[in-house]
Amino acid sequence: MAEVEAVEGGPDMVSFRELARRLVADGIVETISHQRLSKISREDPAFPPVVKVGSSNAVDYRLAAPYFKQRVIRPGRRTDLQGKAPTPEG
């Protein structure tokens, strides 16, 4: 029979600001802002459930940490170069 690790207590709800701080402190991500977390939560249906607490958003850290450990990062592309024709060398 497989052993199941017991988890004590209830969810570990944290605000997006605290989530950003803890993800960096725990070495899960190099850097992230609460604004970026808010954007990811709106765009990614796999993001852990978000609970509104007053005017803040909160998420269970026990669900968020594994989500960010498995998340594939797609660096942005340079839109300043997009659609420009190459310049002739003169």
CSV table of N, CA and C in Angstrom, one decimal:
chain,number,residue,atom,x,y,z
A,1,MET,N,0.8,-1.2,0.0
A,1,MET,CA,0.0,0.0,0.0
A,1,MET,C,0.9,1.2,0.0
A,2,ALA,N,0.5,2.2,-0.8
A,2,ALA,CA,1.3,3.5,-0.9
A,2,ALA,C,1.0,4.4,0.3
A,3,GLU,N,2.1,5.0,0.7
A,3,GLU,CA,1.9,5.9,1.9
A,3,GLU,C,1.5,7.3,1.3
A,4,VAL,N,0.6,7.9,2.1
A,4,VAL,CA,0.1,9.2,1.7
A,4,VAL,C,0.6,10.2,2.8
A,5,GLU,N,1.3,11.2,2.3
A,5,GLU,CA,1.8,12.2,3.2
A,5,GLU,C,0.6,13.1,3.7
A,6,ALA,N,0.5,13.2,5.1
A,6,ALA,CA,-0.5,14.0,5.7
A,6,ALA,C,-0.2,15.5,5.5
A,7,VAL,N,-1.2,16.3,5.2
A,7,VAL,CA,-1.0,17.7,5.1
A,7,VAL,C,-1.8,18.3,6.3
A,8,GLU,N,-1.1,19.0,7.2
A,8,GLU,CA,-1.7,19.6,8.3
A,8,GLU,C,-2.3,20.9,8.0
A,9,GLY,N,-3.4,21.2,8.7
A,9,GLY,CA,-4.1,22.5,8.5
A,9,GLY,C,-4.8,22.7,7.2
A,10,GLY,N,-5.3,23.9,7.0
A,10,GLY,CA,-6.1,24.2,5.8
A,10,GLY,C,-5.2,24.8,4.8
A,11,PRO,N,-5.9,25.5,3.8
A,11,PRO,CA,-5.1,26.1,2.8
A,11,PRO,C,-4.2,27.2,3.3
A,12,ASP,N,-3.2,27.5,2.6
A,12,ASP,CA,-2.2,28.6,2.9
A,12,ASP,C,-2.5,29.8,2.0
A,13,MET,N,-3.5,30.5,2.2
A,13,MET,CA,-4.0,31.6,1.3
A,13,MET,C,-3.0,32.8,1.5
A,14,VAL,N,-2.6,33.3,0.3
A,14,VAL,CA,-1.7,34.4,0.3
A,14,VAL,C,-2.2,35.4,-0.8
A,15,SER,N,-1.9,36.7,-0.6
A,15,SER,CA,-2.2,37.7,-1.6
A,15,SER,C,-1.2,37.5,-2.8
A,16,PHE,N,-1.5,38.2,-3.9
A,16,PHE,CA,-0.6,38.1,-5.0
A,16,PHE,C,0.7,38.8,-4.7
A,17,ARG,N,0.7,39.8,-3.9
A,17,ARG,CA,2.0,40.4,-3.4
A,17,ARG,C,2.8,39.4,-2.6
A,18,GLU,N,2.2,38.8,-1.7
A,18,GLU,CA,2.9,37.8,-0.9
A,18,GLU,C,3.3,36.6,-1.7
A,19,LEU,N,2.5,36.2,-2.6
A,19,LEU,CA,2.8,35.1,-3.5
A,19,LEU,C,4.0,35.4,-4.3
A,20,ALA,N,4.1,36.6,-4.9
A,20,ALA,CA,5.3,37.0,-5.6
A,20,ALA,C,6.6,36.9,-4.8
A,21,ARG,N,6.5,37.5,-3.5
A,21,ARG,CA,7.6,37.5,-2.6
A,21,ARG,C,8.0,36.0,-2.3
A,22,ARG,N,7.1,35.2,-2.0
A,22,ARG,CA,7.4,33.8,-1.6
A,22,ARG,C,8.0,33.0,-2.7
A,23,LEU,N,7.4,33.1,-3.9
A,23,LEU,CA,8.0,32.4,-5.1
A,23,LEU,C,9.4,32.7,-5.3
A,24,VAL,N,9.8,34.0,-5.2
A,24,VAL,CA,11.2,34.4,-5.3
A,24,VAL,C,12.0,33.9,-4.1
A,25,ALA,N,11.5,34.1,-2.9
A,25,ALA,CA,12.3,33.7,-1.7
A,25,ALA,C,12.5,32.2,-1.7
A,26,ASP,N,11.6,31.4,-2.2
A,26,ASP,CA,11.7,29.9,-2.3
A,26,ASP,C,12.5,29.5,-3.5
A,27,GLY,N,12.9,30.4,-4.3
A,27,GLY,CA,13.8,30.0,-5.5
A,27,GLY,C,13.0,29.3,-6.6
A,28,ILE,N,11.7,29.5,-6.6
A,28,ILE,CA,10.8,28.9,-7.6
A,28,ILE,C,10.9,29.7,-8.9
A,29,VAL,N,10.9,31.0,-8.8
A,29,VAL,CA,11.1,31.9,-9.9
A,29,VAL,C,12.2,32.9,-9.6
A,30,GLU,N,12.9,33.4,-10.6
A,30,GLU,CA,13.9,34.4,-10.4
A,30,GLU,C,13.3,35.7,-10.0
A,31,THR,N,12.3,36.2,-10.7
A,31,THR,CA,11.6,37.4,-10.4
A,31,THR,C,10.2,37.4,-10.9
A,32,ILE,N,9.3,38.0,-10.2
A,32,ILE,CA,7.9,38.1,-10.7
A,32,ILE,C,7.2,39.2,-9.9
A,33,SER,N,6.3,39.9,-10.5
A,33,SER,CA,5.5,41.0,-9.8
A,33,SER,C,4.1,40.5,-9.5
A,34,HIS,N,3.4,41.2,-8.6
A,34,HIS,CA,2.0,40.9,-8.4
A,34,HIS,C,1.2,41.2,-9.6
A,35,GLN,N,1.6,42.2,-10.4
A,35,GLN,CA,0.9,42.6,-11.6
A,35,GLN,C,1.0,41.4,-12.6
A,36,ARG,N,2.1,40.8,-12.7
A,36,ARG,CA,2.3,39.7,-13.7
A,36,ARG,C,1.5,38.5,-13.2
A,37,LEU,N,1.4,38.3,-11.9
A,37,LEU,CA,0.6,37.2,-11.4
A,37,LEU,C,-0.9,37.4,-11.7
A,38,SER,N,-1.3,38.6,-11.6
A,38,SER,CA,-2.7,39.0,-11.9
A,38,SER,C,-3.0,38.7,-13.4
A,39,LYS,N,-2.1,39.0,-14.3
A,39,LYS,CA,-2.2,38.8,-15.7
A,39,LYS,C,-2.3,37.3,-16.0
A,40,ILE,N,-1.3,36.5,-15.4
A,40,ILE,CA,-1.3,35.1,-15.6
A,40,ILE,C,-2.6,34.4,-15.1
A,41,SER,N,-3.1,34.9,-14.0
A,41,SER,CA,-4.3,34.3,-13.4
A,41,SER,C,-5.5,34.5,-14.3
A,42,ARG,N,-5.5,35.7,-15.1
A,42,ARG,CA,-6.6,35.9,-16.0
A,42,ARG,C,-6.5,35.2,-17.3
A,43,GLU,N,-5.3,34.9,-17.7
A,43,GLU,CA,-5.0,34.3,-19.0
A,43,GLU,C,-4.9,32.8,-19.0
A,44,ASP,N,-4.5,32.2,-17.9
A,44,ASP,CA,-4.2,30.8,-17.9
A,44,ASP,C,-5.3,30.0,-17.1
A,45,PRO,N,-6.1,29.2,-17.8
A,45,PRO,CA,-7.1,28.5,-17.1
A,45,PRO,C,-6.6,27.5,-16.1
A,46,ALA,N,-5.3,27.1,-16.2
A,46,ALA,CA,-4.7,26.1,-15.3
A,46,ALA,C,-4.2,26.8,-14.0
A,47,PHE,N,-4.3,28.1,-13.9
A,47,PHE,CA,-3.9,28.8,-12.7
A,47,PHE,C,-4.7,28.4,-11.6
A,48,PRO,N,-4.1,28.2,-10.4
A,48,PRO,CA,-4.9,27.8,-9.2
A,48,PRO,C,-6.1,28.8,-8.9
A,49,PRO,N,-7.2,28.3,-8.3
A,49,PRO,CA,-8.3,29.1,-8.1
A,49,PRO,C,-8.0,30.4,-7.3
A,50,VAL,N,-8.5,31.5,-7.7
A,50,VAL,CA,-8.3,32.8,-7.1
A,50,VAL,C,-9.5,33.1,-6.3
A,51,VAL,N,-9.3,33.6,-5.0
A,51,VAL,CA,-10.4,34.0,-4.1
A,51,VAL,C,-10.2,35.5,-3.9
A,52,LYS,N,-11.3,36.2,-4.0
A,52,LYS,CA,-11.3,37.7,-3.7
A,52,LYS,C,-11.5,37.9,-2.2
A,53,VAL,N,-10.5,38.6,-1.6
A,53,VAL,CA,-10.5,38.9,-0.2
A,53,VAL,C,-10.5,40.4,-0.1
A,54,GLY,N,-11.6,41.0,0.1
A,54,GLY,CA,-11.7,42.5,0.1
A,54,GLY,C,-11.5,42.9,-1.3
A,55,SER,N,-10.5,43.8,-1.5
A,55,SER,CA,-10.1,44.3,-2.8
A,55,SER,C,-8.9,43.5,-3.4
A,56,SER,N,-8.4,42.5,-2.6
A,56,SER,CA,-7.2,41.8,-3.0
A,56,SER,C,-7.6,40.4,-3.6
A,57,ASN,N,-6.7,39.9,-4.4
A,57,ASN,CA,-6.8,38.5,-4.8
A,57,ASN,C,-5.9,37.6,-4.0
A,58,ALA,N,-6.4,36.4,-3.7
A,58,ALA,CA,-5.6,35.5,-2.9
A,58,ALA,C,-5.6,34.1,-3.6
A,59,VAL,N,-4.6,33.3,-3.3
A,59,VAL,CA,-4.5,32.0,-3.9
A,59,VAL,C,-3.8,31.1,-2.8
A,60,ASP,N,-4.1,29.8,-2.9
A,60,ASP,CA,-3.5,28.9,-2.0
A,60,ASP,C,-2.1,28.6,-2.4
A,61,TYR,N,-1.1,28.9,-1.6
A,61,TYR,CA,0.3,28.7,-1.9
A,61,TYR,C,0.6,27.2,-2.2
A,62,ARG,N,-0.1,26.3,-1.5
A,62,ARG,CA,0.2,24.9,-1.7
A,62,ARG,C,-0.2,24.5,-3.1
A,63,LEU,N,-1.1,25.2,-3.8
A,63,LEU,CA,-1.4,24.9,-5.2
A,63,LEU,C,-0.5,25.8,-6.2
A,64,ALA,N,-0.2,27.0,-5.7
A,64,ALA,CA,0.5,27.9,-6.6
A,64,ALA,C,2.0,27.5,-6.8
A,65,ALA,N,2.6,27.0,-5.7
A,65,ALA,CA,4.0,26.6,-5.8
A,65,ALA,C,4.3,25.5,-6.9
A,66,PRO,N,3.5,24.4,-6.8
A,66,PRO,CA,3.7,23.4,-7.9
A,66,PRO,C,3.3,23.9,-9.3
A,67,TYR,N,2.3,24.8,-9.4
A,67,TYR,CA,2.0,25.3,-10.7
A,67,TYR,C,3.2,26.1,-11.3
A,68,PHE,N,3.8,26.9,-10.5
A,68,PHE,CA,4.9,27.7,-11.0
A,68,PHE,C,6.2,26.8,-11.2
A,69,LYS,N,6.4,25.7,-10.4
A,69,LYS,CA,7.5,24.8,-10.7
A,69,LYS,C,7.4,24.1,-12.0
A,70,GLN,N,6.1,23.8,-12.4
A,70,GLN,CA,5.9,23.1,-13.7
A,70,GLN,C,5.6,24.0,-14.9
A,71,ARG,N,5.4,25.3,-14.6
A,71,ARG,CA,5.1,26.3,-15.7
A,71,ARG,C,6.2,26.4,-16.7
A,72,VAL,N,5.8,26.4,-18.0
A,72,VAL,CA,6.8,26.6,-19.1
A,72,VAL,C,6.8,28.1,-19.3
A,73,ILE,N,8.0,28.7,-19.3
A,73,ILE,CA,8.2,30.1,-19.5
A,73,ILE,C,8.4,30.3,-21.0
A,74,ARG,N,7.7,31.3,-21.5
A,74,ARG,CA,7.9,31.7,-22.9
A,74,ARG,C,8.3,33.1,-22.9
A,75,PRO,N,9.6,33.4,-23.1
A,75,PRO,CA,10.1,34.8,-23.1
A,75,PRO,C,9.4,35.6,-24.2
A,76,GLY,N,9.2,36.8,-24.0
A,76,GLY,CA,8.6,37.7,-25.0
A,76,GLY,C,9.5,37.9,-26.2
A,77,ARG,N,8.8,38.3,-27.3
A,77,ARG,CA,9.6,38.6,-28.5
A,77,ARG,C,9.7,40.1,-28.7
A,78,ARG,N,10.7,40.5,-29.5
A,78,ARG,CA,10.9,41.9,-29.7
A,78,ARG,C,10.0,42.4,-30.7
A,79,THR,N,9.0,43.2,-30.3
A,79,THR,CA,8.0,43.7,-31.2
A,79,THR,C,8.5,45.0,-31.9
A,80,ASP,N,9.6,45.5,-31.4
A,80,ASP,CA,10.1,46.7,-32.0
A,80,ASP,C,10.8,46.4,-33.4
A,81,LEU,N,11.1,45.1,-33.6
A,81,LEU,CA,11.7,44.7,-34.9
A,81,LEU,C,10.7,44.1,-35.8
A,82,GLN,N,9.5,43.9,-35.3
A,82,GLN,CA,8.5,43.2,-36.1
A,82,GLN,C,8.0,44.1,-37.2
A,83,GLY,N,7.9,43.6,-38.4
A,83,GLY,CA,7.3,44.3,-39.5
A,83,GLY,C,8.2,45.4,-40.2
A,84,LYS,N,9.4,45.5,-39.8
A,84,LYS,CA,10.3,46.4,-40.4
A,84,LYS,C,11.2,45.8,-41.5
A,85,ALA,N,11.3,46.4,-42.6
A,85,ALA,CA,12.1,45.9,-43.7
A,85,ALA,C,13.6,46.1,-43.4
A,86,PRO,N,14.4,45.2,-43.8
A,86,PRO,CA,15.8,45.4,-43.6
A,86,PRO,C,16.3,46.6,-44.3
A,87,THR,N,17.3,47.3,-43.6
A,87,THR,CA,17.8,48.5,-44.2
A,87,THR,C,19.0,48.2,-45.0
A,88,PRO,N,19.2,48.8,-46.2
A,88,PRO,CA,20.3,48.5,-47.0
A,88,PRO,C,21.6,49.1,-46.4
A,89,GLU,N,22.7,48.5,-46.5
A,89,GLU,CA,23.9,49.0,-46.0
A,89,GLU,C,24.5,50.0,-47.0
A,90,GLY,N,24.9,51.1,-46.5
A,90,GLY,CA,25.3,52.2,-47.4
A,90,GLY,C,26.6,52.6,-47.4
